[in-house]
Backbone as numpy.savetxt, mean C-alpha at the origin, in Angstrom:
# Nx Ny Nz CAx CAy CAz Cx Cy Cz
-18.73 -16.89 -4.86 -18.48 -15.87 -6.79 -16.33 -15.38 -6.25
-16.67 -15.43 -5.09 -15.13 -15.05 -4.73 -14.61 -13.54 -4.82
-13.22 -13.56 -4.79 -13.04 -12.47 -4.67 -12.22 -12.10 -6.03
-12.21 -11.39 -6.64 -11.33 -11.15 -8.10 -10.73 -9.78 -7.63
-9.48 -10.13 -8.77 -8.23 -9.20 -8.28 -7.56 -8.80 -9.82
-7.40 -7.47 -10.05 -7.16 -7.29 -11.88 -6.94 -5.66 -11.48
-6.42 -5.19 -12.91 -5.77 -3.82 -13.05 -7.04 -2.91 -12.48
-6.44 -1.93 -12.22 -7.09 -1.04 -11.09 -7.33 -0.25 -13.21
-8.17 0.78 -12.85 -8.33 1.40 -14.02 -9.15 3.03 -13.82
-9.48 3.43 -14.46 -9.93 4.81 -14.31 -10.39 5.28 -13.49
-12.57 4.22 -14.23 -13.42 4.19 -13.69 -13.39 3.64 -11.77
-12.26 2.70 -11.53 -11.87 2.33 -10.04 -11.83 3.70 -9.00
-11.23 4.54 -9.64 -10.30 5.64 -8.76 -10.90 5.99 -7.47
-12.03 6.93 -7.92 -12.97 7.31 -6.64 -13.73 6.12 -5.90
-13.48 5.11 -5.95 -13.61 3.89 -5.27 -12.46 3.39 -4.51
-11.36 3.74 -4.92 -9.80 3.26 -4.59 -9.51 4.09 -3.83
-10.07 5.52 -4.09 -9.58 6.51 -2.83 -10.12 6.34 -1.90
-11.58 6.09 -1.70 -12.49 5.69 -0.71 -12.15 4.96 0.41
-11.44 3.63 -0.80 -10.86 2.70 0.81 -9.77 2.83 1.25
-8.73 3.94 -0.02 -7.38 4.41 0.79 -7.75 5.03 2.07
-8.63 6.18 1.96 -8.87 6.95 3.05 -9.99 6.63 4.31
-10.92 5.45 4.00 -10.80 5.02 5.05 -10.27 4.08 6.05
-9.26 3.23 5.22 -8.89 2.42 6.01 -7.75 3.04 6.58
-7.24 4.25 5.71 -6.45 4.82 6.71 -6.73 5.48 7.94
-8.00 5.87 8.18 -8.81 6.47 9.02 -8.71 5.14 10.26
-9.48 4.21 9.89 -9.52 2.95 10.98 -8.56 2.31 11.13
-6.92 1.79 10.32 -5.49 1.14 10.83 -4.97 2.53 11.44
-4.72 3.71 11.18 -4.21 4.32 11.70 -4.72 5.21 13.13
-6.14 5.04 13.20 -5.92 5.61 14.68 -5.77 5.07 15.66
-5.13 6.20 16.19 -3.78 6.54 17.07 -2.36 6.93 16.93
-2.32 6.16 16.07 -0.91 5.72 15.32 -0.55 7.86 14.14
-1.47 7.73 13.50 -1.44 9.38 12.17 -2.37 10.11 13.45
-1.74 11.50 13.43 -2.68 12.40 14.06 -3.97 12.68 13.32
-5.29 12.43 14.27 -6.58 12.75 14.27 -6.83 13.69 13.27
-6.20 14.86 13.65 -6.47 15.88 12.23 -6.35 15.12 10.64
-4.84 14.60 10.90 -4.38 14.12 9.41 -5.44 13.24 8.62
-5.94 12.46 9.72 -7.22 11.45 8.94 -7.98 12.21 8.99
-8.57 12.82 9.85 -10.04 13.49 9.65 -9.87 14.66 8.28
-9.09 15.60 7.83 -8.36 15.78 6.42 -8.54 15.73 5.13
-8.11 14.11 5.06 -7.72 13.14 3.99 -9.28 13.44 3.21
-9.15 14.40 2.12 -10.09 14.86 0.83 -10.12 13.80 -0.32
-11.18 13.42 -0.27 -12.01 12.36 -1.67 -11.28 12.80 -3.01
-12.15 14.08 -3.02 -11.31 14.58 -4.48 -9.60 14.47 -4.73
-9.49 15.05 -3.95 -7.84 15.39 -4.72 -7.12 13.64 -4.37
-7.56 13.29 -3.26 -6.89 11.48 -3.90 -7.43 11.11 -4.81
-8.83 11.28 -5.19 -8.99 10.96 -6.86 -8.53 11.33 -7.87
-7.52 12.20 -7.92 -7.70 13.37 -8.79 -5.89 12.59 -9.13
-4.87 12.91 -7.70 -4.05 12.03 -7.80 -4.07 10.56 -8.48
-4.80 9.73 -7.72 -4.78 8.35 -8.57 -5.20 8.49 -10.60
-5.78 9.38 -10.51 -5.86 9.24 -11.93 -4.71 9.80 -12.76
-3.55 10.73 -12.02 -2.83 11.19 -13.00 -1.97 10.34 -12.89
-1.29 9.25 -11.62 -0.50 8.35 -11.71 -0.81 7.95 -12.90
-2.56 6.92 -12.80 -3.07 5.82 -14.00 -2.43 6.20 -15.67
-2.52 7.36 -15.63 -2.21 8.38 -16.88 -1.47 7.99 -17.15
0.05 8.73 -16.30 1.33 8.85 -16.64 2.11 7.79 -17.30
2.03 7.84 -18.62 2.58 6.56 -19.30 4.04 6.17 -18.80
4.51 7.11 -18.53 6.11 6.69 -17.75 6.09 5.94 -16.05
4.69 5.77 -15.74 4.40 5.97 -13.92 4.63 3.75 -14.00
6.47 3.53 -13.38 6.95 2.71 -13.38 6.05 1.50 -12.08
5.03 1.92 -11.37 4.26 1.57 -10.68 2.77 0.76 -11.36
2.21 -0.38 -10.38 1.51 -0.87 -10.88 -0.11 -0.91 -9.83
-0.97 -0.60 -10.10 -1.77 -1.00 -9.52 -2.95 -1.91 -9.47
-3.72 -2.52 -8.45 -4.41 -4.03 -8.77 -5.51 -3.76 -7.65
-6.81 -4.13 -8.67 -7.91 -3.57 -7.54 -8.48 -5.18 -6.76
-9.03 -5.37 -5.86 -9.84 -6.45 -5.15 -11.49 -6.35 -5.04
-11.92 -7.06 -5.64 -13.42 -6.92 -6.30 -14.20 -8.04 -5.54
-15.49 -7.56 -4.95 -16.37 -8.72 -4.27 -17.76 -8.06 -5.19
-17.87 -8.86 -6.00 -18.66 -8.93 -7.25 -18.27 -7.76 -7.79
-19.43 -6.66 -7.75 -18.73 -5.04 -8.51 -18.10 -3.94 -7.50
-18.00 -4.50 -6.14 -17.57 -3.43 -4.98 -16.39 -3.64 -4.92
-15.57 -2.30 -5.18 -14.03 -2.21 -5.09 -13.73 -2.80 -3.61
-12.80 -3.85 -2.86 -12.81 -3.91 -1.49 -11.32 -3.47 -0.95
-10.40 -3.75 -1.80 -9.46 -3.04 -1.55 -8.16 -2.72 -2.78
-6.91 -2.93 -2.95 -5.84 -2.47 -3.82 -4.30 -2.47 -3.10
-3.61 -2.66 -3.95 -2.12 -2.92 -3.92 -1.78 -1.78 -5.36
-0.21 -1.24 -4.67 0.30 -0.69 -5.17 1.61 -1.28 -5.61
2.10 -1.28 -6.51 3.73 -2.47 -5.97 4.32 -1.97 -8.03
5.68 -1.78 -7.86 7.27 -1.87 -8.67 8.00 -2.12 -7.90
8.94 -0.85 -8.83 10.45 -1.04 -8.26 10.75 -0.02 -7.04
11.95 -0.63 -6.46 11.70 -0.51 -4.78 12.57 0.76 -5.18
11.84 2.11 -3.94 12.14 3.40 -4.28 12.69 3.75 -2.78
14.04 4.00 -2.97 14.75 4.00 -1.77 14.80 4.82 -0.61
13.81 5.67 -0.30 13.63 6.05 0.62 14.41 6.66 1.74
15.23 5.49 2.31 16.71 5.69 3.04 17.60 6.55 2.31
17.92 6.09 1.48 18.86 6.72 0.57 18.73 8.23 0.01
17.68 9.30 0.52 17.49 10.56 0.43 17.74 10.95 -1.43
16.24 10.47 -1.94 16.64 10.86 -3.43 16.90 9.88 -4.27
17.48 8.80 -4.12 18.45 8.07 -5.19 17.07 7.37 -6.19
17.56 6.93 -6.77 16.88 6.59 -8.13 15.96 5.39 -7.89
15.15 4.97 -8.56 14.54 3.60 -8.20 15.85 2.54 -8.06
15.22 1.94 -7.89 16.26 0.22 -7.84 15.39 -0.93 -7.86
15.18 -0.70 -9.58 14.66 -1.89 -10.20 14.67 -3.30 -9.83
16.49 -3.77 -8.98 16.48 -4.68 -8.76 15.93 -5.84 -7.23
15.43 -4.90 -6.65 14.79 -5.07 -6.02 12.98 -4.80 -5.94
12.14 -5.60 -5.75 11.11 -4.87 -5.64 10.14 -4.50 -4.71
9.20 -3.42 -4.06 7.99 -2.53 -3.79 7.17 -3.35 -3.26
5.95 -3.37 -2.31 5.03 -3.10 -2.40 4.47 -1.83 -1.86
4.31 -0.63 -2.03 4.46 0.41 -1.83 3.23 1.19 -1.19
1.89 0.13 -1.65 0.88 0.62 -0.49 -0.64 -1.12 -0.78
-0.94 -0.87 0.28 -2.00 -2.19 0.24 -2.67 -1.88 1.26
-3.96 -1.69 1.06 -5.02 -1.26 1.61 -6.41 -1.92 1.42
-7.15 -2.51 2.65 -8.69 -2.76 2.26 -9.29 -2.43 3.30
-10.69 -2.39 2.26 -12.00 -0.71 3.57 -12.07 -2.40 4.36
-12.17 -1.42 5.43 -12.09 -2.43 7.47 -13.55 -2.85 6.95
-14.15 -2.47 6.13 -15.79 -3.52 6.69 -15.20 -4.94 5.92
-14.38 -5.15 5.03 -13.58 -6.30 4.25 -11.95 -7.36 4.59
-11.77 -6.50 5.58 -11.28 -7.23 6.66 -11.66 -8.85 7.01
-10.64 -9.37 6.88 -10.32 -10.76 7.13 -11.36 -11.81 6.18
-11.50 -10.67 5.09 -12.39 -11.79 3.78 -10.99 -12.46 2.86
-10.12 -12.15 3.16 -9.32 -12.83 1.98 -8.78 -11.75 1.18
-9.56 -9.99 0.49 -8.88 -9.50 -0.30 -7.25 -9.41 -0.11
-7.04 -8.98 1.15 -5.45 -8.52 1.19 -4.76 -9.27 0.78
-5.20 -11.07 1.45 -4.68 -11.73 0.84 -4.02 -12.11 -0.74
-5.28 -11.91 -0.89 -5.10 -12.09 -2.58 -4.42 -11.10 -3.30
-4.65 -9.55 -2.79 -4.31 -8.66 -3.31 -2.51 -8.99 -3.08
-1.99 -9.06 -1.80 -0.02 -9.17 -1.64 -0.17 -10.73 -2.89
-0.49 -11.31 -2.51 -0.21 -12.74 -3.14 -0.21 -12.48 -4.91
-1.09 -11.30 -5.89 -1.32 -10.82 -7.03 -0.01 -9.92 -6.87
0.19 -9.19 -5.88 1.51 -8.48 -6.06 2.51 -9.00 -6.46
2.83 -9.76 -5.61 4.26 -10.74 -5.23 4.53 -11.64 -6.69
3.37 -12.29 -7.42 3.61 -13.08 -8.36 3.81 -11.79 -9.54
3.23 -11.00 -9.18 4.25 -9.87 -10.10 4.79 -9.38 -10.80
5.77 -9.47 -9.12 6.86 -8.94 -8.59 7.94 -10.14 -9.29
8.86 -10.02 -10.35 9.93 -11.29 -10.95 11.15 -10.73 -9.82
11.78 -9.69 -9.08 12.70 -9.56 -8.15 13.00 -10.61 -7.08
14.39 -11.39 -6.60 14.20 -12.06 -6.00 13.95 -11.55 -4.89
14.23 -9.61 -4.23 13.96 -9.69 -3.00 12.72 -8.09 -3.01
11.78 -8.44 -2.19 10.54 -7.54 -2.28 10.49 -6.52 -0.85
9.88 -5.53 -0.66 10.30 -4.85 0.70 9.03 -4.20 0.94
8.75 -3.83 1.67 7.04 -3.20 2.24 7.50 -2.17 3.44
7.34 -0.98 3.71 7.06 -0.53 4.87 5.82 -0.22 4.96
6.16 -0.50 7.06 5.02 -0.10 7.38 4.82 0.23 9.05
3.82 1.06 9.31 4.34 1.97 10.59 4.92 0.78 11.69
5.40 1.08 12.44 6.13 0.09 13.75 4.87 0.09 14.58
4.03 0.50 15.30 2.62 0.53 15.72 1.74 -0.12 15.06
1.64 -0.60 13.46 0.54 -1.13 13.06 1.08 -2.68 13.34
0.59 -3.22 14.19 1.04 -4.25 14.08 0.05 -5.52 13.68
-1.41 -4.94 13.17 -2.23 -5.68 12.43 -1.25 -6.09 11.06
-0.45 -4.40 10.23 -0.39 -4.89 9.39 0.97 -5.92 9.40
1.65 -5.87 10.16 3.05 -6.39 10.38 2.70 -7.91 10.61
1.78 -8.62 11.55 1.76 -9.84 11.22 1.16 -9.98 9.91
0.26 -9.63 9.02 -0.17 -9.79 8.00 1.41 -10.04 7.00
1.93 -9.07 7.07 3.50 -9.43 6.24 3.82 -10.06 6.55
4.17 -10.59 8.18 5.03 -12.02 7.97 4.03 -13.56 7.44
2.76 -13.16 7.95 2.30 -14.50 7.29 3.09 -14.49 5.38
3.08 -13.37 5.01 3.30 -13.93 3.26 5.10 -13.95 3.17
5.77 -13.91 4.43 7.15 -14.30 4.32 7.77 -13.03 4.20
6.85 -11.42 4.88 7.55 -10.16 4.88 8.12 -10.18 6.17
9.25 -9.25 6.93 9.84 -9.46 8.05 10.75 -8.41 8.19
10.68 -7.84 9.39 11.65 -6.96 9.49 12.93 -7.11 9.48
13.67 -6.30 8.38 15.00 -6.69 8.30 16.39 -5.76 9.21
15.59 -5.02 9.92 16.55 -4.36 11.14 16.62 -2.36 10.71
15.75 -1.92 9.36 16.02 -0.64 8.90 14.90 0.06 9.80
15.00 1.03 10.09 13.65 1.84 10.42 13.62 3.37 9.45
13.24 3.54 9.35 12.54 5.65 9.55 11.60 5.92 9.91
11.70 7.29 9.60 10.68 8.39 10.00 9.70 8.76 9.37
7.99 9.07 8.87 7.24 8.86 7.90 6.99 10.10 8.73
7.16 11.14 7.60 5.85 12.34 8.53 4.16 12.67 7.22
3.38 12.66 7.64 2.46 12.31 6.85 1.96 13.89 6.54
1.40 14.20 5.33 1.01 15.41 4.48 0.25 16.53 5.71
0.54 17.67 6.11 -0.23 18.46 7.48 0.10 17.99 8.88
1.11 17.01 8.59 1.54 16.89 10.00 2.78 17.16 10.77
2.92 17.44 12.03 4.04 17.53 12.36 4.81 17.00 13.22
4.05 15.14 12.54 4.67 14.50 13.98 5.42 13.05 12.85
6.56 12.97 13.10 7.68 11.57 12.64 6.72 10.63 12.97
6.62 9.74 12.07 5.64 8.66 12.82 6.95 7.16 12.65
7.07 6.57 14.02 8.64 5.41 13.34 7.85 4.64 11.88
8.19 3.91 11.12 8.88 2.94 10.44 9.92 1.71 9.99
8.73 0.68 10.12 9.98 -0.68 9.60 10.03 -0.87 8.57
10.54 -1.26 7.63 11.25 -1.88 6.58 11.21 -3.65 6.92
10.00 -4.22 5.93 10.30 -5.31 6.22 10.44 -6.13 4.66
11.26 -7.29 4.42 11.78 -7.90 3.56 11.32 -9.36 3.15
10.93 -9.42 1.82 11.13 -11.39 1.77 12.03 -11.29 0.37
12.80 -12.62 0.90 13.70 -12.81 -0.08 13.43 -14.23 -0.90
13.31 -14.46 -1.83 13.07 -15.67 -2.34 14.13 -16.25 -3.19
14.04 -17.38 -3.27 15.13 -18.25 -4.08 16.28 -18.23 -3.97
């Protein structure tokens, strides 16, 4: 049957939230403090996702990957949020992959590839960016396979509930 990618619906939100939490807990072990990973809350993350999907002015779009009826991953994409410019407005002339996660049980199945291709296809901008933790070598290799390479910009990210700043790299794909 293969992997199906389609827009996220409100009914998907609990499964997407569960994928998000589990992917963080596995992918970021040793990068993000353990207490942050164990404190991730399914109900809170589900409610946050439902609120985002219901917002009529939300400029970001969410897609899910399905294996049969099982949500195995998701991607969020839209206009670039210029984090490095401290509160600047969105930059619609540049696209961004805000988040892409696949449940660890489905790593290597092609779900991440299908999600990233679908998001890149949906973004019309000639330049697309994604931020990744500098120590997340698996993700950096994944992005590189799709043409997204570090462009030299670095930032620090502080997860909610943490007092630790985690270095990030911005990766960019320039098309056409």
